[in-house]
Each structure stands twice: as C-alpha cells, then as structure tokens.
Coordinates of C-alpha atoms in Angstrom, one line a residue:
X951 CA 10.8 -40.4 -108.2
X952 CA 14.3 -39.3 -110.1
X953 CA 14.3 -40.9 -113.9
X954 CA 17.5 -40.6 -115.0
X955 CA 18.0 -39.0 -118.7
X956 CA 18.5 -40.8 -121.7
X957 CA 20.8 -39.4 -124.8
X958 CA 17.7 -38.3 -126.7
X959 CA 16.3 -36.7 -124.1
X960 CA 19.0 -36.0 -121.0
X961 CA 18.5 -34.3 -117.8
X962 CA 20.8 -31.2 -118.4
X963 CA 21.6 -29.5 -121.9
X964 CA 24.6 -27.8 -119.8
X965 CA 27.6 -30.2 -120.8
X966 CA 29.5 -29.2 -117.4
X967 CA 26.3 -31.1 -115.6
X968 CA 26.2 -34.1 -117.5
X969 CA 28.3 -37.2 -117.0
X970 CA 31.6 -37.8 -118.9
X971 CA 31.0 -40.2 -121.4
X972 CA 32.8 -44.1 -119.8
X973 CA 34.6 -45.9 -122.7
X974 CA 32.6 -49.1 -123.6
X975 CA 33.3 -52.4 -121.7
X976 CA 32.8 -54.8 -124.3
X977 CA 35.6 -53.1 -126.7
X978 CA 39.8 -54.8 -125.2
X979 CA 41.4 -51.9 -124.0
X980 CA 43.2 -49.5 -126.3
X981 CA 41.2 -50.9 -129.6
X982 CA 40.1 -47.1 -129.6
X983 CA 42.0 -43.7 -129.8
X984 CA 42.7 -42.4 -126.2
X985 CA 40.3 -40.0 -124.8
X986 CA 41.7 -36.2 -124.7
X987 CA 40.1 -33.2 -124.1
X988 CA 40.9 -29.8 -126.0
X989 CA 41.4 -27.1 -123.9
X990 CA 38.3 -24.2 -124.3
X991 CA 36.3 -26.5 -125.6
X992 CA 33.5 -26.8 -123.4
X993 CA 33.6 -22.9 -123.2
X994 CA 33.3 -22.8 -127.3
X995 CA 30.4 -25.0 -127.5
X996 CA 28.8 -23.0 -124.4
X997 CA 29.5 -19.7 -126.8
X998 CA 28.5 -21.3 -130.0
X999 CA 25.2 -22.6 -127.9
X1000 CA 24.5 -18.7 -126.6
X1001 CA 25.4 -17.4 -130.2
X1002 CA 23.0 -19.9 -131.5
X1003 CA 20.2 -18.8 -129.3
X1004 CA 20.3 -15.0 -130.1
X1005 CA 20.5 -15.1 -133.7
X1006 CA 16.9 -14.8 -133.7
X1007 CA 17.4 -12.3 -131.4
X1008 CA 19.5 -10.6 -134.2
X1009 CA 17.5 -10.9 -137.0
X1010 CA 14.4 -9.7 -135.2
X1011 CA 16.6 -6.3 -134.1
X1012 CA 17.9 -6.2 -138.2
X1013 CA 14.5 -6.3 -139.3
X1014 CA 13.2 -4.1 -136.6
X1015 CA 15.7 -1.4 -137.7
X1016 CA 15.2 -2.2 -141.6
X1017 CA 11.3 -1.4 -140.5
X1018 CA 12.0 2.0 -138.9
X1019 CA 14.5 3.1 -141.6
X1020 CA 11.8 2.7 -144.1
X1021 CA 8.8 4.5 -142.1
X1022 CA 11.3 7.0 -141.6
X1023 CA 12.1 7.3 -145.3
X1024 CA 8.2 7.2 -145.6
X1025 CA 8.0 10.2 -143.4
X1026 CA 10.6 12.2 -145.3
X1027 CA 8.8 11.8 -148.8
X1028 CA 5.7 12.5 -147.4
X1029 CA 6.6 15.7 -145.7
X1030 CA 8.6 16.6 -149.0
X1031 CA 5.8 16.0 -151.0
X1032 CA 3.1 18.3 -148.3
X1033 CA 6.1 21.2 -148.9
X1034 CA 6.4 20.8 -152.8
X1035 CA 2.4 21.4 -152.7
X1036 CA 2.2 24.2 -150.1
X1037 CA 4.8 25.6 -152.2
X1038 CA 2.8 25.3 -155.7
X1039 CA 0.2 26.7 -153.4
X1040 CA 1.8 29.9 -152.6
X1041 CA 2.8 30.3 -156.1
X1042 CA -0.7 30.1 -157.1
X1043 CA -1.7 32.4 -154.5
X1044 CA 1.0 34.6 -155.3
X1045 CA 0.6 35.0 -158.9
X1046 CA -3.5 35.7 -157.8
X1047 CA -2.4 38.9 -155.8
X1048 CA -0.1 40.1 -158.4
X1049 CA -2.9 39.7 -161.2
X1050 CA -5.5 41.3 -158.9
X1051 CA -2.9 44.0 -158.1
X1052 CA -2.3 44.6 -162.2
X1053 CA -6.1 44.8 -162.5
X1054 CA -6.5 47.1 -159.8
X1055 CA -3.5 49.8 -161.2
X1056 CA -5.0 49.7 -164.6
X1057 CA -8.6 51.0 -163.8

C-alpha cells in the first residue's frame, strides 16, 4: 500500500524528488506573480541542507581539538613542574655532598 506524502510530513526531503508545486485552480489565471525558477537554486538549498547537517559535525571536531589542546597544555605543566622538583632535588643533593665533602677536609 503506497500513501502518498503530505506537506508536513512528505515522502522525499530531496526537493529534486518531490513534485513541482501546480498553481491553485480556484485563483483566474495571472491573479499571482508568474512562476520562475533561479538558476542554482536547488543546488544552494541542497548545500545549505549538507552545511546544515555537519555543523554538529563541526563543533564536535572544535571541541574535540579545544579538549586535546588543554590535556596537552596539562601535560606540559605537569612535566614542568616534575623537572622544577627533580631540579630542587639535585640541588639539595648537591649542596649534601659538598657539606659532607667540607666536613670531611676539615677533620
């Protein structure tokens, strides 16, 4: 059984499958301004359609990148702040062998 679409709810989103719209047949003829059709336009509603899709697409890969650039700026401070203390570290241990040293020259 084939139901044919309504406007709210047609049988093709793709405007190339859908029928052209009849003029009415209770309006005389030439009451209304003549039908035209712009040339490119179905194409620009088919490429605003397809740009309209993957803006989600879009923002997901923004944020996804925004999340990476941060971990990696995470990274960064936490490996500078692991080398600022191994080097506070080696100080310390440093200044221990030079005051053991100092002891050990003056007895």
């Amino acid at each position: 059984m084939k139901i044919a679409g309504t406007i709210d709810r047609p049988l093709t989103h793709d405007p190339k499958k859908q029928a052209p719209m009849k003029p009415s047949t209770s309006e005389p003829a030439g009451s209304a301004i003549p039908d035209f059709t712009t040339p490119g336009a179905t194409e620009t509603r088919q490429n605003r359609t397809r740009e309209m899709q993957l803006i989600p697409e879009a923002l997901a890969r923004a944020h996804m990148h925004e999340r990476l650039y941060e971990a990696e700026r995470e990274r960064k401070a936490l490996r500078l702040a692991t080398a600022r203390r191994m080097q506070r570290r080696a100080e310390r241990a440093s200044m221990r062998a030079r005051r053991a040293l100092a002891m050990a020259v003056m007895q």
